[in-house]
Structures are given as C-alpha cells and as structure tokens.
Short mmCIF file of C-alpha atoms (C1' of nucleotides) in Angstrom, two decimals:
data_model
loop_
_atom_site.label_atom_id
_atom_site.label_comp_id
_atom_site.label_asym_id
_atom_site.label_seq_id
_atom_site.Cartn_x
_atom_site.Cartn_y
_atom_site.Cartn_z
CA MET N 1 21.64 41.58 10.75
CA ARG N 2 18.08 40.90 9.62
CA ALA N 3 18.73 42.58 6.27
CA LYS N 4 19.14 39.39 4.32
CA LEU N 5 15.98 37.74 5.69
CA ALA N 6 13.54 36.88 2.98
CA CYS N 7 10.82 38.36 5.15
CA GLN N 8 12.66 41.66 4.91
CA GLN N 9 12.82 41.86 1.11
CA ARG N 10 10.34 43.34 -1.31
CA SER N 11 9.39 40.92 -4.00
CA ARG N 12 11.35 41.41 -7.15
CA ASP N 13 10.40 44.21 -9.49
CA PRO N 14 9.30 42.37 -12.56
CA PRO N 15 6.57 40.74 -10.60
CA LYS N 16 6.81 37.85 -12.96
CA GLY N 17 7.79 37.69 -16.52
CA VAL N 18 7.79 34.67 -18.71
CA ASN N 19 10.02 31.75 -17.62
CA LEU N 20 12.67 31.59 -20.19
CA ASN N 21 14.24 28.55 -18.62
CA ALA N 22 11.44 26.07 -18.43
CA HIS N 23 13.76 23.54 -19.96
CA ILE N 24 15.68 23.58 -16.77
CA THR N 25 13.01 24.46 -14.15
CA ASP N 26 10.37 21.95 -15.27
CA LYS N 27 12.81 19.12 -14.53
CA LEU N 28 13.91 20.53 -11.29
CA GLU N 29 10.31 21.01 -10.11
CA ASP N 30 9.37 17.50 -11.17
CA LEU N 31 12.24 16.11 -9.18
CA ALA N 32 11.33 18.35 -6.26
CA GLU N 33 7.69 17.05 -6.30
CA ILE N 34 8.92 13.49 -6.25
CA TYR N 35 11.36 14.07 -3.43
CA ASP N 36 8.56 15.69 -1.52
CA LYS N 37 5.56 13.58 -2.17
CA VAL N 38 7.05 10.24 -2.97
CA LEU N 39 10.35 9.95 -1.26
CA GLY N 40 9.43 11.78 1.88
CA ASP N 41 12.23 14.32 1.73
CA PRO N 42 10.70 17.75 1.82
CA TYR N 43 13.97 19.58 2.45
CA LYS N 44 15.61 18.09 -0.55
CA ALA N 45 12.53 19.19 -2.49
CA LYS N 46 12.72 22.64 -1.05
CA ASN N 47 16.24 23.07 -2.24
CA HIS N 48 15.41 21.96 -5.75
CA ASN N 49 12.50 24.38 -5.78
CA LEU N 50 14.74 27.14 -4.53
CA ALA N 51 17.09 26.77 -7.42
CA ALA N 52 14.11 26.40 -9.82
CA ASN N 53 12.51 29.62 -8.65
CA ALA N 54 15.71 31.59 -8.85
CA ILE N 55 16.32 30.35 -12.40
CA LYS N 56 12.79 31.14 -13.46
CA ASP N 57 13.24 34.78 -12.78
CA LEU N 58 16.40 35.18 -14.97
CA PRO N 59 15.86 37.67 -17.80
CA PHE N 60 17.67 35.41 -20.27
CA LYS N 61 17.64 31.86 -21.42
CA ALA N 62 20.56 29.93 -19.91
CA THR N 63 22.49 27.70 -22.10
CA ARG N 64 25.73 27.27 -20.18
CA ILE N 65 26.31 26.56 -16.56
CA GLU N 66 28.70 29.50 -16.25
CA GLN N 67 25.75 31.81 -16.66
CA LEU N 68 24.26 30.49 -13.48
CA VAL N 69 27.33 30.22 -11.23
CA ASP N 70 29.40 33.33 -11.99
CA PRO N 71 27.02 35.40 -9.98
CA PRO N 72 25.32 32.35 -8.49
CA VAL N 73 21.57 32.32 -8.76
CA ILE N 74 21.51 30.82 -5.38
CA PRO N 75 24.45 30.75 -3.05
CA ALA N 76 24.83 27.02 -3.17
CA MET N 77 25.39 27.22 -6.99
CA ALA N 78 28.78 28.86 -6.34
CA SER N 79 30.16 25.57 -5.07
CA LYS N 80 31.59 23.08 -7.37
CA ARG N 81 30.16 20.35 -5.25
CA SER N 82 26.55 21.51 -5.29
CA THR N 83 24.53 18.54 -6.46
CA VAL N 84 21.79 20.75 -7.75
CA ARG N 85 24.42 22.54 -9.92
CA GLY N 86 25.46 19.18 -11.17
CA LYS N 87 21.94 18.28 -12.14
CA ILE N 88 21.45 21.59 -13.87
CA ASN N 89 24.65 21.11 -15.70
CA GLU N 90 23.47 17.71 -16.93
CA ILE N 91 20.30 19.29 -18.22
CA LEU N 92 22.25 22.03 -19.99
CA THR N 93 24.77 19.74 -21.59
CA THR N 94 22.67 16.65 -22.37
CA GLY N 95 19.07 18.06 -22.35
CA ARG N 96 18.16 15.28 -19.95
CA LEU N 97 18.19 14.48 -16.22
CA GLN N 98 18.81 10.76 -15.82
CA LYS N 99 17.83 10.64 -12.20
CA LEU N 100 14.47 12.12 -13.01
CA GLU N 101 13.79 9.84 -15.95
CA GLU N 102 14.73 6.83 -13.82
CA LEU N 103 12.27 7.85 -11.11
CA LYS N 104 9.55 8.49 -13.68
CA ARG N 105 9.94 4.94 -14.89
CA ASN N 106 9.24 3.62 -11.56
CA ASP N 107 5.72 2.25 -11.03
CA ARG N 108 5.40 3.29 -7.43
CA VAL N 109 6.63 6.81 -8.04
CA VAL N 110 4.14 7.31 -10.91
CA ALA N 111 1.27 5.98 -8.75
CA VAL N 112 2.05 7.81 -5.50
CA ARG N 113 2.47 11.07 -7.40
CA GLU N 114 -0.89 10.75 -8.96
CA LEU N 115 -2.72 9.65 -5.82
CA THR N 116 -1.24 12.50 -3.69
CA ARG N 117 -3.00 14.91 -5.94
CA VAL N 118 -6.23 13.88 -4.12
CA TRP N 119 -6.94 16.23 -1.23
CA GLY N 120 -6.30 14.38 2.05
CA VAL N 121 -4.04 11.81 0.38
CA GLY N 122 -0.36 12.37 1.36
CA GLU N 123 2.69 10.27 1.00
CA ALA N 124 1.72 7.68 3.62
CA LYS N 125 -1.74 7.09 2.47
CA ALA N 126 -0.72 7.00 -1.19
CA ARG N 127 1.96 4.42 -0.40
CA HIS N 128 -0.64 2.38 1.43
CA LEU N 129 -3.10 2.57 -1.48
CA PHE N 130 -0.38 1.52 -3.84
CA ASN N 131 0.33 -1.49 -1.55
CA VAL N 132 -3.27 -2.65 -1.78
CA GLY N 133 -3.26 -2.35 -5.50
CA ILE N 134 -4.78 1.04 -6.08
CA LYS N 135 -2.47 2.87 -8.38
CA THR N 136 -4.60 5.52 -9.94
CA VAL N 137 -7.18 8.16 -8.97
CA ASN N 138 -9.74 6.33 -11.03
CA GLN N 139 -9.26 3.06 -9.18
CA LEU N 140 -9.56 5.00 -5.96
CA ARG N 141 -12.75 6.55 -7.17
CA ALA N 142 -14.13 3.24 -8.31
CA ARG N 143 -13.48 1.74 -4.89
CA GLN N 144 -15.20 4.54 -3.00
CA MET N 145 -18.12 4.38 -5.28
CA ILE N 146 -18.46 0.70 -4.49
CA GLY N 147 -18.21 1.57 -0.87
CA LEU N 148 -21.05 3.96 -1.12
CA LYS N 149 -23.12 1.96 -3.58
CA TYR N 150 -23.21 -0.95 -1.21
CA PHE N 151 -23.13 1.05 1.98
CA ASP N 152 -26.22 -0.37 3.40
CA GLU N 153 -25.63 -3.85 2.23
CA PHE N 154 -22.17 -3.98 3.78
CA ASP N 155 -23.33 -3.75 7.35
CA GLN N 156 -25.82 -6.62 7.03
CA ARG N 157 -24.39 -9.92 8.11
CA MET N 158 -25.17 -12.92 5.93
CA PRO N 159 -26.67 -16.17 7.33
CA ARG N 160 -24.06 -18.92 7.31
CA GLU N 161 -26.11 -20.84 4.80
CA GLU N 162 -25.57 -18.03 2.32
CA ALA N 163 -21.81 -18.00 3.12
CA SER N 164 -21.80 -21.74 2.52
CA ALA N 165 -23.46 -21.24 -0.86
CA ILE N 166 -21.01 -18.62 -2.00
CA ALA N 167 -18.02 -20.76 -0.68
CA GLY N 168 -19.48 -23.69 -2.68
CA TYR N 169 -19.15 -21.71 -5.97
CA VAL N 170 -15.55 -20.82 -5.06
CA GLU N 171 -14.74 -24.36 -4.13
CA ARG N 172 -16.10 -25.78 -7.44
CA ALA N 173 -14.25 -23.16 -9.44
CA ALA N 174 -11.02 -23.96 -7.43
CA ARG N 175 -11.38 -27.70 -7.98
CA ARG N 176 -11.68 -27.12 -11.72
CA ALA N 177 -8.71 -24.88 -11.81
CA CYS N 178 -6.60 -27.05 -9.67
CA PRO N 179 -7.83 -30.61 -9.26
CA GLY N 180 -7.67 -31.96 -5.70
CA CYS N 181 -6.98 -28.65 -4.05
CA VAL N 182 -8.72 -27.63 -0.93
CA ALA N 183 -10.90 -24.57 -0.71
CA VAL N 184 -12.05 -23.67 2.79
CA ALA N 185 -14.07 -20.83 4.15
CA ALA N 186 -12.22 -19.43 7.11
CA GLY N 187 -13.25 -16.51 9.27
CA SER N 188 -16.24 -16.50 11.45
CA TYR N 189 -17.85 -19.05 9.20
CA ARG N 190 -15.23 -21.57 10.22
CA ARG N 191 -15.77 -20.48 13.75
CA GLY N 192 -19.30 -21.84 13.37
CA LYS N 193 -20.96 -18.44 13.72
CA PRO N 194 -24.66 -18.37 12.66
CA THR N 195 -23.98 -15.20 10.66
CA CYS N 196 -20.89 -13.78 8.99
CA GLY N 197 -19.93 -10.29 8.18
CA ASP N 198 -17.79 -11.36 5.28
CA LEU N 199 -16.31 -14.45 3.73
CA ASP N 200 -12.67 -15.60 3.50
CA VAL N 201 -11.91 -18.46 1.24
CA LEU N 202 -8.50 -20.07 1.20
CA ILE N 203 -7.41 -22.12 -1.68
CA SER N 204 -4.39 -24.43 -1.63
CA PRO N 205 -3.24 -26.99 -4.04
CA THR N 206 -2.15 -30.48 -2.89
CA ARG N 207 1.67 -31.10 -2.59
CA GLU N 208 1.32 -33.56 -5.45
CA TRP N 209 -0.22 -30.92 -7.68
CA MET N 210 2.60 -28.59 -6.85
CA THR N 211 5.19 -30.96 -8.08
CA ALA N 212 3.22 -32.07 -11.03
CA GLU N 213 2.25 -28.58 -12.11
CA SER N 214 5.52 -28.08 -14.18
CA CYS N 215 4.48 -31.06 -16.40
CA GLY N 216 1.88 -28.78 -17.90
CA SER N 217 -1.07 -31.01 -18.25
CA LEU N 218 -2.00 -33.60 -15.67
CA GLY N 219 -4.17 -36.59 -15.43
CA ASP N 220 -6.86 -36.55 -18.05
CA GLY N 221 -5.39 -33.43 -19.59
CA ARG N 222 -8.40 -31.17 -19.27
CA GLY N 223 -9.20 -28.75 -16.56
CA GLY N 224 -6.32 -27.64 -14.36
CA VAL N 225 -4.04 -24.83 -14.95
CA SER N 226 -0.38 -24.97 -15.70
CA THR N 227 1.12 -23.06 -12.87
CA PHE N 228 0.48 -21.94 -9.32
CA LYS N 229 0.05 -18.26 -10.28
CA ASP N 230 -2.67 -19.15 -12.78
CA ILE N 231 -4.89 -20.51 -10.04
CA LEU N 232 -6.35 -17.22 -8.77
CA PRO N 233 -7.08 -15.59 -12.13
CA THR N 234 -8.65 -18.84 -13.39
CA VAL N 235 -10.92 -19.18 -10.37
CA LEU N 236 -11.87 -15.43 -10.61
CA ALA N 237 -12.71 -15.73 -14.25
CA GLU N 238 -15.09 -18.58 -13.70
CA LEU N 239 -16.81 -16.80 -10.77
CA ARG N 240 -17.20 -13.63 -12.74
CA GLY N 241 -18.63 -15.60 -15.64
CA LYS N 242 -21.25 -17.20 -13.32
CA GLY N 243 -22.06 -13.73 -11.95
CA VAL N 244 -20.97 -14.74 -8.43
CA LEU N 245 -18.29 -12.03 -8.27
CA THR N 246 -19.85 -8.67 -9.11
CA ASP N 247 -17.25 -6.03 -8.29
CA ASP N 248 -13.47 -6.09 -7.54
CA LEU N 249 -11.95 -4.15 -4.69
CA SER N 250 -8.41 -5.17 -5.19
CA VAL N 251 -6.90 -8.00 -7.31
CA GLY N 252 -3.39 -9.16 -6.54
CA LYS N 253 -1.15 -11.97 -7.47
CA ASP N 254 -2.66 -14.43 -4.92
CA SER N 255 -5.05 -12.32 -3.00
CA TYR N 256 -8.41 -11.10 -4.12
CA MET N 257 -10.88 -8.74 -2.46
CA GLY N 258 -14.25 -8.09 -3.96
CA LEU N 259 -17.96 -8.51 -3.86
CA ALA N 260 -20.01 -11.63 -4.26
CA ARG N 261 -23.60 -12.71 -4.46
CA ALA N 262 -25.16 -16.07 -4.08
CA ASP N 263 -26.62 -16.89 -7.43
CA ALA N 264 -30.04 -15.35 -8.14
CA ASP N 265 -31.63 -18.63 -9.11
CA ALA N 266 -30.92 -19.85 -5.58
CA ASP N 267 -33.94 -17.75 -4.59
CA GLY N 268 -33.95 -15.45 -1.61
CA GLY N 269 -36.34 -17.70 0.28
CA GLY N 270 -39.59 -16.08 -1.02
CA GLY N 271 -41.38 -19.45 -1.08
CA MET N 272 -43.46 -20.80 -3.97
CA GLY N 273 -46.35 -19.42 -5.86
CA VAL N 274 -46.17 -16.07 -7.41
CA VAL N 275 -42.99 -14.38 -6.24
CA PRO N 276 -41.28 -13.48 -9.50
CA VAL N 277 -39.86 -10.70 -7.42
CA GLU N 278 -36.23 -9.98 -8.22
CA PRO N 279 -34.42 -12.46 -5.87
CA ALA N 280 -31.08 -10.63 -6.18
CA ARG N 281 -29.16 -11.39 -3.03
CA THR N 282 -27.34 -8.81 -1.06
CA HIS N 283 -23.72 -8.20 -2.09
CA ARG N 284 -21.23 -9.64 0.22
CA ARG N 285 -17.62 -8.90 0.94
CA ILE N 286 -15.45 -11.72 -0.08
CA ASP N 287 -11.79 -12.47 -0.01
CA VAL N 288 -10.07 -15.25 -1.89
CA LYS N 289 -6.54 -16.22 -1.25
CA VAL N 290 -4.28 -18.79 -2.69
CA TYR N 291 -1.52 -20.46 -0.58
CA ALA N 292 1.16 -23.01 -1.05
CA PRO N 293 0.35 -26.30 0.81
CA GLU N 294 3.03 -25.71 3.37
CA GLU N 295 1.61 -22.29 4.24
CA LEU N 296 -2.04 -23.48 4.48
CA PRO N 297 -2.01 -24.27 8.26
CA PHE N 298 -0.71 -20.85 9.04
CA ALA N 299 -3.14 -19.14 6.66
CA LEU N 300 -6.02 -21.11 8.15
CA LEU N 301 -5.04 -20.17 11.62
CA TYR N 302 -4.62 -16.55 10.68
CA PHE N 303 -7.81 -16.19 8.71
CA THR N 304 -10.00 -18.11 11.11
CA GLY N 305 -9.20 -15.68 13.85
CA SER N 306 -10.61 -14.18 15.79
CA GLY N 307 -8.48 -11.18 15.61
CA TYR N 308 -8.07 -11.15 19.38
CA PHE N 309 -7.32 -14.88 19.39
CA ASN N 310 -4.59 -14.22 16.77
CA ARG N 311 -2.92 -11.44 18.64
CA SER N 312 -2.82 -13.50 21.78
CA MET N 313 -1.21 -16.38 20.05
CA ARG N 314 1.34 -14.17 18.33
CA TYR N 315 2.09 -12.46 21.60
CA TRP N 316 2.75 -15.88 23.13
CA ALA N 317 5.00 -16.92 20.33
CA LYS N 318 7.07 -13.76 20.65
CA ARG N 319 7.23 -13.59 24.36
CA ARG N 320 7.87 -17.32 25.00
CA PHE N 321 10.10 -18.14 22.03
CA GLY N 322 10.96 -14.84 20.43
CA LEU N 323 9.20 -16.08 17.24
CA SER N 324 7.05 -14.14 14.91
CA LEU N 325 3.83 -15.75 13.46
CA ASN N 326 2.02 -14.70 10.39
CA ASP N 327 -0.22 -16.14 7.60
CA LYS N 328 2.67 -17.89 5.96
CA GLY N 329 4.66 -19.37 8.76
CA ILE N 330 6.76 -18.94 11.85
CA PHE N 331 9.68 -16.73 11.55
CA ARG N 332 12.74 -15.93 13.77
CA GLU N 333 12.62 -12.24 12.72
CA THR N 334 9.48 -10.22 12.03
CA SER N 335 9.12 -9.43 8.29
CA ASN N 336 12.17 -11.40 7.25
CA ALA N 337 11.08 -14.15 4.93
CA ALA N 338 14.61 -15.63 5.07
CA SER N 339 14.23 -16.33 8.78
CA LYS N 340 11.39 -18.79 8.30
CA VAL N 341 11.48 -21.69 10.71
CA THR N 342 11.69 -24.91 8.80
CA ASP N 343 12.79 -27.49 11.30
CA ALA N 344 9.26 -28.50 12.34
CA GLU N 345 6.93 -30.59 10.22
CA ILE N 346 3.80 -28.51 10.18
CA ASP N 347 0.94 -30.27 8.34
CA ASP N 348 -2.00 -28.72 10.02
CA GLU N 349 -3.16 -26.20 12.61
CA ALA N 350 -2.74 -28.61 15.42
CA ASP N 351 1.03 -28.88 14.64
CA VAL N 352 1.35 -25.12 15.00
CA PHE N 353 -0.28 -25.31 18.44
CA GLU N 354 2.00 -28.14 19.39
CA TYR N 355 5.11 -26.44 18.11
CA LEU N 356 4.26 -23.40 20.27
CA ARG N 357 3.52 -25.55 23.18
CA LEU N 358 -0.12 -24.49 23.33
CA LYS N 359 -3.12 -26.81 23.77
CA TYR N 360 -5.13 -27.13 20.55
CA VAL N 361 -8.26 -25.00 20.30
CA ALA N 362 -10.94 -25.89 17.86
CA PRO N 363 -12.15 -23.22 15.46
CA GLU N 364 -15.48 -22.96 17.20
CA ASP N 365 -13.74 -22.07 20.39
CA ARG N 366 -11.60 -19.34 19.00
CA SER N 367 -14.19 -16.55 19.03
CA VAL N 368 -12.62 -15.07 22.09
"C1'" DG F 1 25.10 14.98 12.61
"C1'" DG F 2 21.20 17.87 13.39
"C1'" DG F 3 18.19 21.52 11.85
"C1'" DC F 4 15.47 23.07 8.25
"C1'" DA F 5 8.34 27.10 10.86
"C1'" DG F 6 4.73 26.56 13.19
"C1'" DT F 7 -0.02 25.39 13.86
"C1'" DA F 8 -4.68 23.19 13.38
"C1'" DC F 9 -7.53 19.44 12.42
"C1'" DT F 10 -8.55 14.44 11.96
"C1'" DG F 11 -9.06 9.81 13.37
"C1'" DC R 1 0.29 9.91 18.00
"C1'" DA R 2 0.80 10.09 12.72
"C1'" DG R 3 -0.64 12.11 8.80
"C1'" DT R 4 -2.19 16.04 6.19
"C1'" DA R 5 -2.88 20.66 4.86
"C1'" DC R 6 -1.63 25.40 4.85
"C1'" DG I 1 20.24 19.06 -0.51
"C1'" DC I 2 22.45 22.82 2.05
"C1'" DC I 3 24.36 25.08 6.06
"C1'" DC I 4 26.43 25.41 10.56
#
DNA sequence: GGGCAGTACTG
DNA sequence: CAGTAC
DNA sequence: GCCC
C-alpha cells in the first residue's frame, strides 16, 4: 500500500523540459507565494504549488480546462468543485486571475512579499516591519545602516541640558506650525533624570486651535497650518531645514522616529579661545508625536513612564475596573477604539489618577 | 473539524 | 515559546 | 485548499 507514496516514485523521465504552461503556472505560483508568505496559509500555498508543478510537466500547452481534468493532472482537479481548477479555468478563459491581481494591488501584500525575501525575515517580522513603516528592502537596509553608523553614539546618554536644547527646537517649530500648541518632552527627561537615553516630544494643539483649524487661516493669517495632519510634516520640515533632524527611522502620520542633534553652533562646551574643533554633537534618538488635546493626558502618562510604572498602572486599571489604558485613552475593551470611555472629564494626568482611584504621583516620582 | 513532517537554531 | 529556515 |  506504499506504492503510491511520492517517496516510492522515481522522478519523471524527462527530468525537466521547458514549461509550456507558464501562462498558468506563473500565476498559481505567485498566488501560492502570497498565501504562504503573506497570508500565513502554507497548506493552501502547497496545494497551489502542487497543481502548478503538475502542469509544468505537461508535454503540451494547455488551452482548455478539459485538457487538465479528463485525466486530472492532480486528483483534486477531477472534481467540479476544486477551487484550484476554478482558478485555472479563469486563467484559461480570461487570461487573468482576479484574486491574484487584487492581492497584488494591496500595499501590505507587496511589502511583505518583498521583505520576506530577506533571510531571517518571515511573515511575522515582515508584518511588523510594515507596521512600523518599513515597506521595502531598501528602507530596511537604510535603517540598519543607521543603526550601525551610530552604534556607539546610541549607547551614550545625553545630559538633560542637551535634551532640553533639542526639545526647545521642536517646541519652537511646533509653535510656528500650530500657534498656542503645547510641546513637552516626556520620558526620563520629564521624570527629572540628569541624563536621558532618548527624547520623546509630544505635541498637542489647543482645543481652540482644533475647532478653528477648518477655517483655514487663523489670527494674523501667517504661520500655522490648515489641518491637524499637517502639523507633524510641517514641524519635521522645519527641523530638517535647521539640521536638527539628521536621519529618519520611521515617519508616520502622527508619529516620527529619527535622529536629532543639538545645533552645532551651540558648541559642545569646549570653552573659549582656540577650539575651532568640529563641535558636532552626538546624534540622539528622538521621537516626535502629535496628539489631539483630549488624548494628551494619556499620551503624557504613557510616554513619561517609566515602563514599569505604566505596566503597574495598566494592571491596576484592568484588575480593579476591567479597563484598558493606552496612550490615547481609557477603553472598556483592549484594542477596541469604539469602547473608549468618555464619561469622565479628563483634562490632565491628575484626572486620570483620580478616575482610576489612584493617588497622584508626580513625574519625578515615577521612575520606579 | 482536524491534519497536513519533523527538526534545529535563535532570542 | 514564537518565529524562521531547511 | 484538499482529504478523511
């Protein structure tokens, strides 16, 4: 009964001829690859490949589905309900495969497919890369080169004065883009640490600005951008122009990660006299994020940390109230934006503590 | 509806 | 343990 | 996606 086992067969005689049916098999293989590497369905992929491989070996060019089913190239093809057979039929009759074309039009599919070609990058990692804005191998390469280029600089912490200087640039750019907005440095800086590993700057317009934004120009009519989504790009453009931002790691709709350097003319502290020595400051990791005013208290809490402090607070919220806390608000269900809790008036961090029946803890005391 | 090969390495 | 490669 |  082992006679039919593939491991008991000799490979076919014509070891391999030319594939006369590339018009069919190319599409099937493309689809299989997408099923496997993008959609996480290796068995579906396997079956498409099975059909493709069988068809490749045919000694003639197929033009009608009958040629493939009367003695079926693979057993499944004998069935009228075989979906692979349906797909092949579509290719034969229309010359196209809609399902495939549709998938190939999808951004995520294209990106994940390209990224998984890198050794060590599988479906999960590729999906993650896509989620952080890395869609091509070149973007991945660029990021890694930045990681290596600044390897030594990245594990130096910056004095808080330097963090303050960089944050000052961001704040001035933000104020120009969005008059009246707040721009605060969170993270360990806000916790009052003497040195910081990186810098998180949160930008948030005022409620007034949010309602006035649709009017296009406000106040004196200069400066200011027209809509919320223009804030981040405008701020980034100015910071790049000033040479404050030197490299981008990821640039999203309202979240930026990159490298910043306090301006060279601010002098590295060499003192007076000679010292024309290149004062170029160390490159620092910086994140800039834009939040709507009602989200700011949550974002501040989240990005001020510490990580441990956050986890303990979220743990309490969940255990005591069954609530989920993130950088945008309090939710009844994790990762369900629609379940946002709106009954409380949360204007600042203290309100969040109060809502959760916790005593307020000042930023300087959150380095637990 | 569950199985579809099994193992080794990495972090 | 999840993810990846083979 | 196919097979039991």
